[in-house]
Amino acid sequence: MHIGILQCGHSPDGVREHHGDFRVMFEALFEGQGLTFTSWDVVDMEFPDSIDAAEGWLLTGSKHGAYEDHAFIPPLEAFIRAAHGARKPMVGICFGHQIIAQALGGRVEKFEGGWAVGRRSYAFDGEEAVHLNAWHQDQVVERPPEARTIGSSAFCAHAGLVYGDHIMTIQPHPEIGRAVLSDYLRLRRGDPAYPPAMLEQAERDLDLAGSEPHFATKLADFLKAARP
C-alpha cells in the first residue's frame, strides 16, 4: 500500500543528523509492514497534487501549534477535509492527531497541565496498557462530533481518536524509540521551557519496555483495512 507522508514539521538538527527527518523515522517504524512511502514537506508549502496521489496518508508531528497562524495550516486543513470526504485512509501522530481534530471540528489548546515528556501509559480499546513516548504540551481538549475516543491517560483524555473506519490518530509517538528520545532529551537539557524533573524522569525511564512494534502493526493494519 502506498502511503503519503505529510511532514508537518522537521526533526531538530541534533536529532536529524543521527536519525533522519520524521519521514525516515516512520519508514523505519513500518519496515516489513507492506507499505511504501512518498513524502511531501507540507510545512514548507509542498503539497500533493491531489488526495489521490497516495492510497492513504500519514500526518507527522511538528513544533508548531495547530491553532497558530502559519501559511501551511489552512491548505492542510482543506486537504484533510477533502481526504476525509473521500474516505481516504489516514493516520495522524501528535500534531497530526491535533490538526485532523481541528480540521474536522474539534478544539486544540496548550494544555494547562503542562508538558508530557517521555514514557507514558495509555489505555486503548480492548488492550492492556500501551506504553509509548510522548513529547507535547498541546492537546485535543474537545474531540470532533464524529470522532470516538479510543485511547486516553490520566494526563490526556483524548490520546487516540477514530473517525469511522478510515481515520485513526494518536497523541504519543510510536516512531520515537529509545535512541531518538535520548537525543531529544540531550538537546533540551537545561532548556527553561521544560521542567528539569520531568526531563530527569524521562532519562530514568529510557530503558523501560515500550509498545512501539505492536503499535506499528496496529496502525499499518488499520491503514490496509481502510484501503479504498
XYZ file of C-alpha atoms in Angstrom:
228
model
C 0.000 0.000 0.000
C 1.326 3.417 -0.978
C 1.267 5.930 1.884
C 1.866 9.646 1.505
C 3.726 11.158 4.456
C 2.743 14.771 5.037
C 5.619 16.249 7.023
C 4.094 18.933 9.216
C 7.474 19.814 10.698
C 11.083 18.655 10.800
C 13.026 16.861 13.486
C 15.576 19.054 15.319
C 19.050 19.304 13.801
C 20.668 17.303 16.602
C 18.150 14.507 16.061
C 18.014 14.623 12.264
C 21.783 14.142 11.868
C 21.573 10.803 13.703
C 18.087 9.505 12.910
C 16.834 11.410 9.870
C 13.743 13.529 9.475
C 10.292 12.362 10.565
C 9.673 10.557 7.269
C 12.774 8.407 7.869
C 11.596 7.541 11.371
C 8.202 6.439 10.080
C 9.686 4.389 7.256
C 11.820 2.605 9.869
C 8.820 2.118 12.172
C 6.768 0.468 9.422
C 9.552 -1.668 7.945
C 8.180 -5.068 6.970
C 4.527 -3.949 7.124
C 3.934 -3.960 3.343
C 3.850 -0.178 2.965
C 5.692 2.093 0.531
C 6.109 5.818 1.008
C 6.338 9.171 -0.721
C 6.702 12.296 1.381
C 5.741 15.946 0.997
C 7.033 18.749 3.235
C 3.698 20.482 3.743
C 5.239 22.650 6.484
C 7.304 24.192 3.651
C 4.199 24.504 1.428
C 4.992 21.380 -0.624
C 1.613 19.686 -1.117
C 0.468 16.680 -3.186
C -1.362 17.470 -6.418
C -4.435 15.679 -5.112
C -5.725 13.453 -2.339
C -5.310 10.540 -4.797
C -1.520 10.926 -5.036
C -1.328 8.096 -2.481
C -3.658 5.351 -1.272
C -3.505 6.612 2.295
C -1.981 9.430 4.309
C 0.123 9.896 7.429
C 0.497 13.276 9.141
C 3.545 13.762 11.342
C 4.395 15.766 14.418
C 5.545 19.378 14.388
C 6.950 22.047 16.690
C 4.048 24.271 15.616
C 0.631 24.585 17.225
C -2.405 23.631 15.162
C -4.070 26.851 16.308
C -1.141 29.087 15.298
C -1.043 31.349 12.242
C 1.151 29.512 9.747
C 0.742 29.527 5.969
C 0.613 25.736 5.667
C -2.241 25.186 8.124
C -5.301 26.377 6.094
C -4.401 24.318 2.979
C -3.539 21.326 5.171
C -6.930 21.527 6.867
C -8.601 21.733 3.446
C -6.634 18.638 2.338
C -7.714 16.772 5.476
C -11.370 17.610 4.911
C -11.179 16.555 1.254
C -9.456 13.269 2.136
C -11.988 12.631 4.876
C -14.867 13.332 2.490
C -13.442 10.762 0.077
C -12.868 8.290 2.953
C -9.153 8.056 2.258
C -7.270 6.097 4.941
C -5.420 8.494 7.220
C -3.274 8.354 10.349
C -2.152 11.336 12.427
C 0.585 11.429 15.080
C 0.898 14.189 17.728
C 0.483 17.410 15.689
C -1.128 15.221 13.008
C -3.607 13.995 15.618
C -4.323 17.579 16.632
C -4.630 19.162 13.177
C -7.007 16.443 11.954
C -9.196 17.020 15.015
C -9.151 20.785 14.480
C -9.908 20.486 10.755
C -12.926 18.285 11.493
C -14.484 20.422 14.219
C -12.525 19.693 17.390
C -10.557 22.070 19.593
C -6.832 22.077 20.341
C -5.224 24.095 23.128
C -1.972 24.464 25.002
C -2.848 22.235 27.947
C -2.944 23.993 31.300
C -1.495 20.861 32.917
C 1.799 21.439 31.114
C 4.100 19.037 29.293
C 4.165 15.286 28.796
C 7.694 14.090 28.014
C 8.963 10.528 27.879
C 7.352 7.162 28.538
C 3.617 7.265 29.231
C 0.987 4.579 29.760
C -2.277 4.690 27.787
C -5.486 2.695 27.856
C -6.665 1.769 24.368
C -9.898 -0.008 23.490
C -9.661 -3.713 24.185
C -5.972 -3.667 25.126
C -3.868 -3.806 28.229
C -1.678 -0.783 28.952
C 0.116 0.622 25.922
C 3.478 2.277 26.649
C 4.686 4.926 24.205
C 6.849 8.035 24.310
C 5.193 11.434 24.396
C 6.506 14.920 23.719
C 3.752 17.544 23.769
C 2.065 20.359 25.593
C -0.837 20.922 23.185
C -3.794 18.553 23.369
C -7.135 17.868 21.745
C -9.379 19.198 24.510
C -12.632 18.773 22.589
C -12.986 15.969 20.057
C -14.903 16.454 16.786
C -18.561 15.344 16.930
C -17.970 12.353 14.655
C -14.821 11.150 16.433
C -14.707 8.407 19.043
C -12.057 8.366 21.752
C -10.181 5.051 21.726
C -7.144 5.988 23.816
C -6.617 8.014 26.963
C -4.438 8.530 30.002
C -4.801 10.394 33.260
C -2.968 13.309 31.625
C -4.514 13.205 28.139
C -8.236 12.499 27.826
C -8.248 12.186 24.018
C -4.955 10.427 23.306
C -6.461 8.347 20.498
C -9.361 9.053 18.149
C -11.052 7.204 15.308
C -13.339 8.626 12.651
C -15.483 5.948 11.070
C -13.287 3.154 9.769
C -10.779 5.263 7.819
C -9.002 7.693 10.197
C -7.025 6.866 13.330
C -4.982 9.458 15.219
C -2.887 9.274 18.378
C -1.136 11.802 20.601
C 2.019 9.790 21.539
C 4.929 8.991 19.206
C 5.413 5.337 18.200
C 8.181 6.489 15.817
C 10.261 7.866 18.733
C 12.086 4.960 20.294
C 14.799 4.929 22.933
C 17.672 6.257 20.815
C 15.654 9.098 19.307
C 14.212 10.134 22.660
C 17.673 10.097 24.202
C 18.838 12.662 21.642
C 15.751 14.815 22.197
C 16.470 14.830 25.935
C 20.130 15.677 25.383
C 19.167 18.662 23.206
C 16.585 20.002 25.664
C 18.618 19.544 28.853
C 18.826 22.946 30.534
C 16.063 24.470 28.383
C 13.885 26.543 30.766
C 10.773 25.639 28.776
C 10.897 22.098 30.207
C 10.675 21.174 33.908
C 14.072 19.664 34.852
C 12.465 16.949 36.982
C 10.381 15.806 34.002
C 13.445 15.504 31.775
C 15.316 13.646 34.514
C 12.435 11.183 34.923
C 12.323 10.650 31.170
C 16.063 9.852 31.277
C 15.490 7.270 34.011
C 12.659 5.682 32.003
C 14.616 5.308 28.754
C 15.131 1.563 29.160
C 11.540 0.688 30.028
C 9.855 -1.682 27.590
C 7.680 0.026 25.006
C 4.796 -0.853 22.688
C 6.267 0.670 19.512
C 6.400 -2.553 17.399
C 2.885 -3.504 18.463
C 1.526 -0.082 17.617
C 3.296 -0.020 14.259
C 1.399 -3.178 13.339
C -1.843 -1.736 14.703
C -1.551 1.411 12.587
C -0.406 -0.438 9.454
C -3.265 -2.931 9.760
C -5.726 -0.077 10.165
C -4.474 1.654 7.016
C -4.570 -1.539 4.963
C -8.046 -2.476 6.220
C -9.298 1.008 5.292
C -7.797 0.871 1.773
C -10.436 2.193 -0.676
